[in-house]
PDB file of C-alpha atoms in Angstrom:
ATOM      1  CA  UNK V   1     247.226 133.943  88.274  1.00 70.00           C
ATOM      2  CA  UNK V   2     244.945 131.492  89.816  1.00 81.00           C
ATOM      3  CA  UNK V   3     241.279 132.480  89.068  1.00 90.00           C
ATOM      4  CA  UNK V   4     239.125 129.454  90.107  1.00 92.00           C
ATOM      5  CA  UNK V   5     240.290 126.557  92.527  1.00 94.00           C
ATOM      6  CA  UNK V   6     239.160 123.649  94.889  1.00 95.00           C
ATOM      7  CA  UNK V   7     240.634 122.895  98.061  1.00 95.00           C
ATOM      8  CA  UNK V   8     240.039 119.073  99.125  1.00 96.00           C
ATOM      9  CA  UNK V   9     236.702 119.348  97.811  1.00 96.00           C
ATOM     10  CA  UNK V  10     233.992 116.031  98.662  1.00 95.00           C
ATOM     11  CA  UNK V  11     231.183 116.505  96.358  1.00 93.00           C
ATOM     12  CA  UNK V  12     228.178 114.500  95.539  1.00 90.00           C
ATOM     13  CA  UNK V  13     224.194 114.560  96.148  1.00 82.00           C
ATOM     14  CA  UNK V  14     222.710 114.972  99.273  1.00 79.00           C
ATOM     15  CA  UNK V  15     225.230 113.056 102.056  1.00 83.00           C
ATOM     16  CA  UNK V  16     226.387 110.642  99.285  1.00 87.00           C
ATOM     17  CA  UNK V  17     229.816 111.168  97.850  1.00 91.00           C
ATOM     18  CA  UNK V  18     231.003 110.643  94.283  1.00 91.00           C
ATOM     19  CA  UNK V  19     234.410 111.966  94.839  1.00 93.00           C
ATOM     20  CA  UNK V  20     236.375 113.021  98.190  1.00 94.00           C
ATOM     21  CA  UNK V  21     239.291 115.224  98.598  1.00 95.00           C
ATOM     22  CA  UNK V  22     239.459 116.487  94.851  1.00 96.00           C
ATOM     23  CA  UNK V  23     242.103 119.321  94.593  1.00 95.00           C
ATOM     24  CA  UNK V  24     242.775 121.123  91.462  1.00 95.00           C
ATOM     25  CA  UNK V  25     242.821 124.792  89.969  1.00 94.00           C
ATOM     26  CA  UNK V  26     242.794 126.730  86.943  1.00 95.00           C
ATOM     27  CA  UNK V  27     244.269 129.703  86.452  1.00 94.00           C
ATOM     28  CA  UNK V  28     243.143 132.544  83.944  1.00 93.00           C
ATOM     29  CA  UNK V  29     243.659 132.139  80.417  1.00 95.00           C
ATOM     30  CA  UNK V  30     243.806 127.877  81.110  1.00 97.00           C
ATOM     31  CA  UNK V  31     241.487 125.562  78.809  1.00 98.00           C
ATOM     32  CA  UNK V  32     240.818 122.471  80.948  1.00 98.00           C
ATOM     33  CA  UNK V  33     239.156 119.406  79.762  1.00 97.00           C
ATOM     34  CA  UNK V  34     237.482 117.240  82.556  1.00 97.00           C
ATOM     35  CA  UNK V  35     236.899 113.259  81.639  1.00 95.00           C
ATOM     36  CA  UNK V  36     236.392 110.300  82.982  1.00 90.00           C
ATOM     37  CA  UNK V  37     234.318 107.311  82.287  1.00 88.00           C
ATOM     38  CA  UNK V  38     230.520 107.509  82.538  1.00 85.00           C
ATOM     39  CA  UNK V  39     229.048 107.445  86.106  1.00 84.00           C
ATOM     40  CA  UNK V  40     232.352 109.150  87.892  1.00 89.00           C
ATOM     41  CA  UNK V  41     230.524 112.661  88.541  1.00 91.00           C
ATOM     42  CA  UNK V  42     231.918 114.949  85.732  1.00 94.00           C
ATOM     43  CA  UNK V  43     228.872 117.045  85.556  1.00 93.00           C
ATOM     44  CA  UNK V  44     228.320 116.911  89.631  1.00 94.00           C
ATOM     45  CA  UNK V  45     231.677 118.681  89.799  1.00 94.00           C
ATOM     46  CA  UNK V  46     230.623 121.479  87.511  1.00 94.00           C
ATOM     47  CA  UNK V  47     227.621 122.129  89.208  1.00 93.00           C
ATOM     48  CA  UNK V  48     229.622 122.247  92.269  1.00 93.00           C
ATOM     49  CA  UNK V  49     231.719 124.711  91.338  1.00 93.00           C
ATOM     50  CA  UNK V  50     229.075 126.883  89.756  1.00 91.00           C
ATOM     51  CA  UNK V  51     227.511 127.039  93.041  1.00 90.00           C
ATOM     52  CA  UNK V  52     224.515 124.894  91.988  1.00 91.00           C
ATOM     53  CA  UNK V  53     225.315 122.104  94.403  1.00 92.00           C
ATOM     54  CA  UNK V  54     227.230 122.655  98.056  1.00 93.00           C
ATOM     55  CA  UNK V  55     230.473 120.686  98.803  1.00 94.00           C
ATOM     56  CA  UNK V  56     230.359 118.163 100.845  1.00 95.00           C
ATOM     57  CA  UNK V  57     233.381 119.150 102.493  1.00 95.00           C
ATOM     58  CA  UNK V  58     236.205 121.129 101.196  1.00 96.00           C
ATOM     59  CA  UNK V  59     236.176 124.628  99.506  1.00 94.00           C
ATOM     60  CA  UNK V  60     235.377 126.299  96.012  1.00 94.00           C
ATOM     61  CA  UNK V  61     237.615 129.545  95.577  1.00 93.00           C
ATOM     62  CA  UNK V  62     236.960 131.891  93.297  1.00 91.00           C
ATOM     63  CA  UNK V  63     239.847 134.804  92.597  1.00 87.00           C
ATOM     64  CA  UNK V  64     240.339 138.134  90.900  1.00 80.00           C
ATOM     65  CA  UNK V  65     236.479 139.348  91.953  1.00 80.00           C
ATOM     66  CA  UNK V  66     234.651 136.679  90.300  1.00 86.00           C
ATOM     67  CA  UNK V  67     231.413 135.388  91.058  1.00 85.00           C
ATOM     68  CA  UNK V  68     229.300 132.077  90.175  1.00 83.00           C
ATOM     69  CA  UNK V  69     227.114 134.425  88.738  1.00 80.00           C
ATOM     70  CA  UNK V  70     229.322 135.592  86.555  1.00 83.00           C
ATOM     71  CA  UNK V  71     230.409 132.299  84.796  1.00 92.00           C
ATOM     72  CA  UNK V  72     228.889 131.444  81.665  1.00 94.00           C
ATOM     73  CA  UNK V  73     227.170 127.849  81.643  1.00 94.00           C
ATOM     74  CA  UNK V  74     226.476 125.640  78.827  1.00 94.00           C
ATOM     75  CA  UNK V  75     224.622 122.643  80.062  1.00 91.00           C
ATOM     76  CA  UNK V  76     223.917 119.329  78.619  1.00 86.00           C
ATOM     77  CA  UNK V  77     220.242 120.028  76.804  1.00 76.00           C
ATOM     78  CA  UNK V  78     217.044 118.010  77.055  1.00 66.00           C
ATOM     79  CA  UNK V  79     214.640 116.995  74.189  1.00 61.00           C
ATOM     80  CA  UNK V  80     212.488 119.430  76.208  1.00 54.00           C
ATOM     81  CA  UNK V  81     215.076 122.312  75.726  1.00 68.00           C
ATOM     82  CA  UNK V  82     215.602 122.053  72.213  1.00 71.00           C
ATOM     83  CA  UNK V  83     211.959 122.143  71.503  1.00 78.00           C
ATOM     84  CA  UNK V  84     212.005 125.505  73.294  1.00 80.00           C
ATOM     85  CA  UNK V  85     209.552 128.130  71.445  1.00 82.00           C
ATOM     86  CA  UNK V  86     211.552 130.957  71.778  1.00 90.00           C
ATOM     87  CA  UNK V  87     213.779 133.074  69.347  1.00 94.00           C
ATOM     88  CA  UNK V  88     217.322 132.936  69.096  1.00 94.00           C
ATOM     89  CA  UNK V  89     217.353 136.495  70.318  1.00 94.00           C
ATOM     90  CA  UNK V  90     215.498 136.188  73.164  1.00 93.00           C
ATOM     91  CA  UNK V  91     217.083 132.972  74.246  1.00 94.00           C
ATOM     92  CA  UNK V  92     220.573 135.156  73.913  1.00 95.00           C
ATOM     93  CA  UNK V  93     219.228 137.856  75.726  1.00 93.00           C
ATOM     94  CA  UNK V  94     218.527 135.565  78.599  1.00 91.00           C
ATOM     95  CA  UNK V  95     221.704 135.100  79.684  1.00 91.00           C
ATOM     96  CA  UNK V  96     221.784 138.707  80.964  1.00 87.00           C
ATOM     97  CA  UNK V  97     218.991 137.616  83.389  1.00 83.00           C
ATOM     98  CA  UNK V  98     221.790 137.713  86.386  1.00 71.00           C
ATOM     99  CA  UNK V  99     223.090 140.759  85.551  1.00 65.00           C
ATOM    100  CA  UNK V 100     219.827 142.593  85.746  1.00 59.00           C
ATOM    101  CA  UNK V 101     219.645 142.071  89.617  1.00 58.00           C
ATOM    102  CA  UNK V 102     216.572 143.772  90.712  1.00 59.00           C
ATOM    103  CA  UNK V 103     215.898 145.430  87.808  1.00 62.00           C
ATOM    104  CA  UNK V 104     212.864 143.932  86.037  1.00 64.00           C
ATOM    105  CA  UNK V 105     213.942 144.897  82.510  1.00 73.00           C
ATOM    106  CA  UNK V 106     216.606 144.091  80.297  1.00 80.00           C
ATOM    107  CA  UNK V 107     219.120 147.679  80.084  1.00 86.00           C
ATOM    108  CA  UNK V 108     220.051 148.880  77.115  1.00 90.00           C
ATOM    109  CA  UNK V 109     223.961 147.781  77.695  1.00 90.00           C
ATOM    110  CA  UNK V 110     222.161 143.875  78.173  1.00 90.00           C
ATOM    111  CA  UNK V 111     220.826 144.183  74.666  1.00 91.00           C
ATOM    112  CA  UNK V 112     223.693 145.567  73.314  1.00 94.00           C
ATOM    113  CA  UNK V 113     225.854 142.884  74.740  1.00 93.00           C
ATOM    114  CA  UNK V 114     223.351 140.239  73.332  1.00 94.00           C
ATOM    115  CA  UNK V 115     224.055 141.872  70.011  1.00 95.00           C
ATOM    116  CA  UNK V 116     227.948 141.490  69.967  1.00 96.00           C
ATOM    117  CA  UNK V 117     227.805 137.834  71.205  1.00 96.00           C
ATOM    118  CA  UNK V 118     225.261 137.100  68.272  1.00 96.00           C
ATOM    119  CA  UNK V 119     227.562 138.934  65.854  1.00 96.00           C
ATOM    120  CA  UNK V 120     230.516 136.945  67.481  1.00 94.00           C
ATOM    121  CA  UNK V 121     228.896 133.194  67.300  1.00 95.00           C
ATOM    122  CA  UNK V 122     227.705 134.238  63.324  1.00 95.00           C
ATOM    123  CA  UNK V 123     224.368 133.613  63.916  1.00 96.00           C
ATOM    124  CA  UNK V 124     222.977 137.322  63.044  1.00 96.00           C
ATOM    125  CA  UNK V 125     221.209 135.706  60.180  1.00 96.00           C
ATOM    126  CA  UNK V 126     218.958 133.679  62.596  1.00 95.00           C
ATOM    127  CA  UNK V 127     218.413 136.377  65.639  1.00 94.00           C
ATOM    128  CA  UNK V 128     214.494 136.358  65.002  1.00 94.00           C
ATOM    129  CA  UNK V 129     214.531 132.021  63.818  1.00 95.00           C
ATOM    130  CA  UNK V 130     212.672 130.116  66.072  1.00 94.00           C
ATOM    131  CA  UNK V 131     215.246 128.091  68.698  1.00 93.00           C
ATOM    132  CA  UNK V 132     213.449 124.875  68.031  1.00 90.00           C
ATOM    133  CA  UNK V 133     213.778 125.107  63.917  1.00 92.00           C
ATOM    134  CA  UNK V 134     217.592 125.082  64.100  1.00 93.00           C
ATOM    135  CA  UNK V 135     220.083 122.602  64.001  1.00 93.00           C
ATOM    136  CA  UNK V 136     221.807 120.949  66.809  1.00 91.00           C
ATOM    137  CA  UNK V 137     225.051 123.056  65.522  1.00 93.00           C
ATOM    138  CA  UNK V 138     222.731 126.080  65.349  1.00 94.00           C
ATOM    139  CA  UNK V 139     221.307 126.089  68.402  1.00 94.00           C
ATOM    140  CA  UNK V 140     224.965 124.848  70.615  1.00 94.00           C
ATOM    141  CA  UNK V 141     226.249 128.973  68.463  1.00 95.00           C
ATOM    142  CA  UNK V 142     223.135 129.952  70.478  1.00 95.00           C
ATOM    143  CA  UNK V 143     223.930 128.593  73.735  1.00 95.00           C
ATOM    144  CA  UNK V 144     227.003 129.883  73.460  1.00 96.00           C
ATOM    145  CA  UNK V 145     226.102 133.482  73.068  1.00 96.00           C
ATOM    146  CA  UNK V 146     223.698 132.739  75.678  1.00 95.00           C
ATOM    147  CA  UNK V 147     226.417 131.863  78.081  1.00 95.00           C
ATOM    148  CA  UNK V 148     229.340 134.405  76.934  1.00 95.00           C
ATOM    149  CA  UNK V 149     226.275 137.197  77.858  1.00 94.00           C
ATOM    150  CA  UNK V 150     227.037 135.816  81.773  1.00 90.00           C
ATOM    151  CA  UNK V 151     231.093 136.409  81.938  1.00 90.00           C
ATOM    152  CA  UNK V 152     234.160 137.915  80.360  1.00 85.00           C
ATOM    153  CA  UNK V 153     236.006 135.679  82.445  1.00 91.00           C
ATOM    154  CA  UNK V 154     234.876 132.335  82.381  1.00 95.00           C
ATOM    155  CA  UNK V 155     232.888 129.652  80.886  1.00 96.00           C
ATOM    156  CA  UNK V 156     231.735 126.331  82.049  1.00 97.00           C
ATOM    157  CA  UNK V 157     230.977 123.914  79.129  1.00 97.00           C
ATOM    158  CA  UNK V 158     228.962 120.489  79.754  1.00 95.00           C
ATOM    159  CA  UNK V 159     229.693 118.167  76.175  1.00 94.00           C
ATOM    160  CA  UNK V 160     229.239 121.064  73.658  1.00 94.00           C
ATOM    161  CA  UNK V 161     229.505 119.061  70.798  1.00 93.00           C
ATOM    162  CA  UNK V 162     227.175 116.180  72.034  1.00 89.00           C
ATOM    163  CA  UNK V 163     225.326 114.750  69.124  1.00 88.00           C
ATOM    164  CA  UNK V 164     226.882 116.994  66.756  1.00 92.00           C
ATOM    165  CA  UNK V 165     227.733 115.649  63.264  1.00 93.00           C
ATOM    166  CA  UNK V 166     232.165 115.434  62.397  1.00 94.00           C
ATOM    167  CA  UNK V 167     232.137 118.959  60.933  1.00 94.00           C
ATOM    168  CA  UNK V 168     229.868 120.747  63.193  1.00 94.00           C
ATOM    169  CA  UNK V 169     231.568 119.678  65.988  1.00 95.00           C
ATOM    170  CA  UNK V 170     235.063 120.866  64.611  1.00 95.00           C
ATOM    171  CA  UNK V 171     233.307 124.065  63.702  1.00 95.00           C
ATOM    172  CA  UNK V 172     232.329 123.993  67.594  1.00 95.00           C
ATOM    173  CA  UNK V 173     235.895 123.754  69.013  1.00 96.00           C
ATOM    174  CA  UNK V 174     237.631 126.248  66.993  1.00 95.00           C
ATOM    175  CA  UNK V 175     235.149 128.655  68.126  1.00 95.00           C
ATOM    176  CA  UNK V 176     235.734 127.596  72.221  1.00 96.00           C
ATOM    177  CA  UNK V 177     239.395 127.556  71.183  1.00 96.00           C
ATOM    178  CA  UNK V 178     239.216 130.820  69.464  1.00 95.00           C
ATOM    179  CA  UNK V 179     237.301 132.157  72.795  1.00 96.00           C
ATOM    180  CA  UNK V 180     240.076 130.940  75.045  1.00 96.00           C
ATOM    181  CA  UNK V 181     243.002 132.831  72.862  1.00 96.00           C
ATOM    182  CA  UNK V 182     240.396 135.761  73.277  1.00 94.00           C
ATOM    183  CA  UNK V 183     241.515 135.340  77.138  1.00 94.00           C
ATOM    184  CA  UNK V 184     238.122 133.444  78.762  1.00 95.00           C
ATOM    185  CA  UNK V 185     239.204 130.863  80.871  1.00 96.00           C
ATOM    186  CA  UNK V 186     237.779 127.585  80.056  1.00 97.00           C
ATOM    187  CA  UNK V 187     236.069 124.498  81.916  1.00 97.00           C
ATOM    188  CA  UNK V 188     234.530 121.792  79.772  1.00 97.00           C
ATOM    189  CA  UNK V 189     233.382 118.119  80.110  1.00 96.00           C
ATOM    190  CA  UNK V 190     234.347 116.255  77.157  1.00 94.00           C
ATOM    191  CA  UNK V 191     234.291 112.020  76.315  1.00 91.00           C
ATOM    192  CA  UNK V 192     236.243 113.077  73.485  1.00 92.00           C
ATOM    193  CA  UNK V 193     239.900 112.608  74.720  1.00 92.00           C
ATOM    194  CA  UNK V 194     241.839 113.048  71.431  1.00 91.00           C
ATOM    195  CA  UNK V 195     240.125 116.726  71.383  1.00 93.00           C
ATOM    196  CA  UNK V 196     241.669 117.050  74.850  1.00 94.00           C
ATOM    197  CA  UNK V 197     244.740 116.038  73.944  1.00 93.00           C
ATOM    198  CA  UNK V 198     244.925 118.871  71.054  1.00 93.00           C
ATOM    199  CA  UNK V 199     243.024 121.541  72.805  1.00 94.00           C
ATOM    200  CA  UNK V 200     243.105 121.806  76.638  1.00 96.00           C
ATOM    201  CA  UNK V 201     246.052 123.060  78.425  1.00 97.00           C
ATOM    202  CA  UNK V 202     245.050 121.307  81.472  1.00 97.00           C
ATOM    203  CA  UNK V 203     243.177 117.653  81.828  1.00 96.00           C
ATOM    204  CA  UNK V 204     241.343 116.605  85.047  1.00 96.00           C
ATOM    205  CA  UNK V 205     240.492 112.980  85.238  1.00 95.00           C
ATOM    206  CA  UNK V 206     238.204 112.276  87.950  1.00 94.00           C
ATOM    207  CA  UNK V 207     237.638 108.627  86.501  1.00 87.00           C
ATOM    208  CA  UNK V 208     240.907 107.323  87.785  1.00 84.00           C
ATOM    209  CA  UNK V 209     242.541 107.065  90.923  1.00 84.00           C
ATOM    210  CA  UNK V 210     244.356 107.964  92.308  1.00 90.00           C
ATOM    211  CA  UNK V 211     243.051 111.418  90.268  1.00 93.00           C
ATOM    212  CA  UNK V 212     245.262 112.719  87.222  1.00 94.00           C
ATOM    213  CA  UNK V 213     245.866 116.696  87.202  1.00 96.00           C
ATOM    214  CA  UNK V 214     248.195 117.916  84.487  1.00 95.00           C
ATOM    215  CA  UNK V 215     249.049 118.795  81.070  1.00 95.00           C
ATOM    216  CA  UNK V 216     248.382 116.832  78.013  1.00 94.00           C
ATOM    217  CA  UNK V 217     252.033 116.217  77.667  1.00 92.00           C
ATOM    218  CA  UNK V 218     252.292 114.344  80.904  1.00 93.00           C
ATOM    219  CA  UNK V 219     248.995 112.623  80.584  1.00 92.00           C
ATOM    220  CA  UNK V 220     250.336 111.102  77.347  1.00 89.00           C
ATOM    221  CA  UNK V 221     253.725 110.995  79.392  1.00 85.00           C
ATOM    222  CA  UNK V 222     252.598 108.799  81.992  1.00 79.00           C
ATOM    223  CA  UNK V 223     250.664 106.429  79.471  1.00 61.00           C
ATOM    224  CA  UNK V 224     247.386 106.740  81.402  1.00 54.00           C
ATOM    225  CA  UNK V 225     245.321 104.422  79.299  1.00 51.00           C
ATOM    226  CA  UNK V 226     243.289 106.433  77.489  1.00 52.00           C
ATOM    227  CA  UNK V 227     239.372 106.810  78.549  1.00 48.00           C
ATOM    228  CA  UNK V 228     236.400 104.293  76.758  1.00 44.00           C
ATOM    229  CA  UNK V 229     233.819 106.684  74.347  1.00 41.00           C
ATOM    230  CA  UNK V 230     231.115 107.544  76.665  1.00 40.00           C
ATOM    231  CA  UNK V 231     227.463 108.000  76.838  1.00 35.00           C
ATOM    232  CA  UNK V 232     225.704 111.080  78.339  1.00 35.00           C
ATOM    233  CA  UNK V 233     225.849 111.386  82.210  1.00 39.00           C
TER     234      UNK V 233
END
């Protein structure tokens, strides 16, 4: 069953395009990878479909009752993020902030929520650590519970394992791959294409064109060359 899709989407900032008539979807239970070579507007897209940026043209179709507000997000972080003085609990806890609505206080099903994702990412032993003290595997297990507080459904992942060391990063995917046999439905940008290859069920890459939608199978099928390693976007 389809869950998330885009019809002919144009996206881009302001009236500028980065990509027209993009056309893909993802149905629930799918783990699609997104890549493509620096510069061709991997993390535009996501923000597009999270609602952060408008199409240009084209529509963003959500199914099965979901909302952009109830997609988790992991974004790339900032020096400035990952100096944040805030506890790993309270960081967590944040990602209920949508699902407060008007209410100014966190609910008592928010905090308990918080709890299980903390239990779930096995980072209990650092609820009350201070974010910034961590390590950069650390604090990605923190985003995470951050983000699986937003959605049973869906998460949207920006280069989890940026900067992470060999292991850590291993660590990382079997955790998002262990989440998607769990049944959420997963989105994430990667420059990592052998990881694609194992993991995703799907690959979308936006570098090429004309665009490549499909399975790993007939990615590898087709001999598409495979992407350069990339820096940040």
């Amino acid at each position: 069953m389809a869950l998330f899709s885009c019809e002919n989407v144009t996206f881009g900032y302001g009236n500028e395009p980065v990509l027209k008539d993009l056309s893909f979807h993802i149905d629930e239970g799918d783990y699609l990878c997104v890549v493509g070579e620096n510069g061709s507007g991997k993390t535009t897209l996501m923000k597009t479909c999270l609602g952060l940026l408008r199409p240009l043209s084209g529509r963003v179709i959500l199914e099965d009752g979901l909302k952009t507000t109830e997609i988790g997000y992991l974004p790339q972080q900032t020096t400035i993020q990952r100096d944040f003085p805030a506890s790993c609990k309270e960081i967590v806890l944040s990602g209920c902030l949508n699902r407060c609505g008007r209410h100014p206080f966190y609910r008592k099903e928010d905090k308990r929520r918080a709890t299980e994702n903390i239990e779930r990412m096995g980072i209990v032993h650092l609820t009350n650590h201070c974010y910034s003290e961590l390590s950069g595997g650390q604090q990605q297990r923190v985003l995470l519970a951050r983000a699986l507080c937003a959605t049973q459904k869906m998460l949207l992942l920006d280069e989890p394992v940026a900067g992470l060391d060999p292991g850590v990063t291993e660590e990382m995917y079997a955790l998002i791959q262990q989440l998607n046999h769990d049944g959420i439905t997963i989105m994430m940008i990667t420059h990592d294409m052998q990881a694609a290859l194992r993991h995703a069920t799907h690959i979308l890459d936006i570098g090429r064109r004309p665009v490549f939608f499909g399975t790993p199978r007939e990615y590898q099928r087709n001999n598409l060359r495979l992407p350069p390693q990339e820096v940040h976007e």
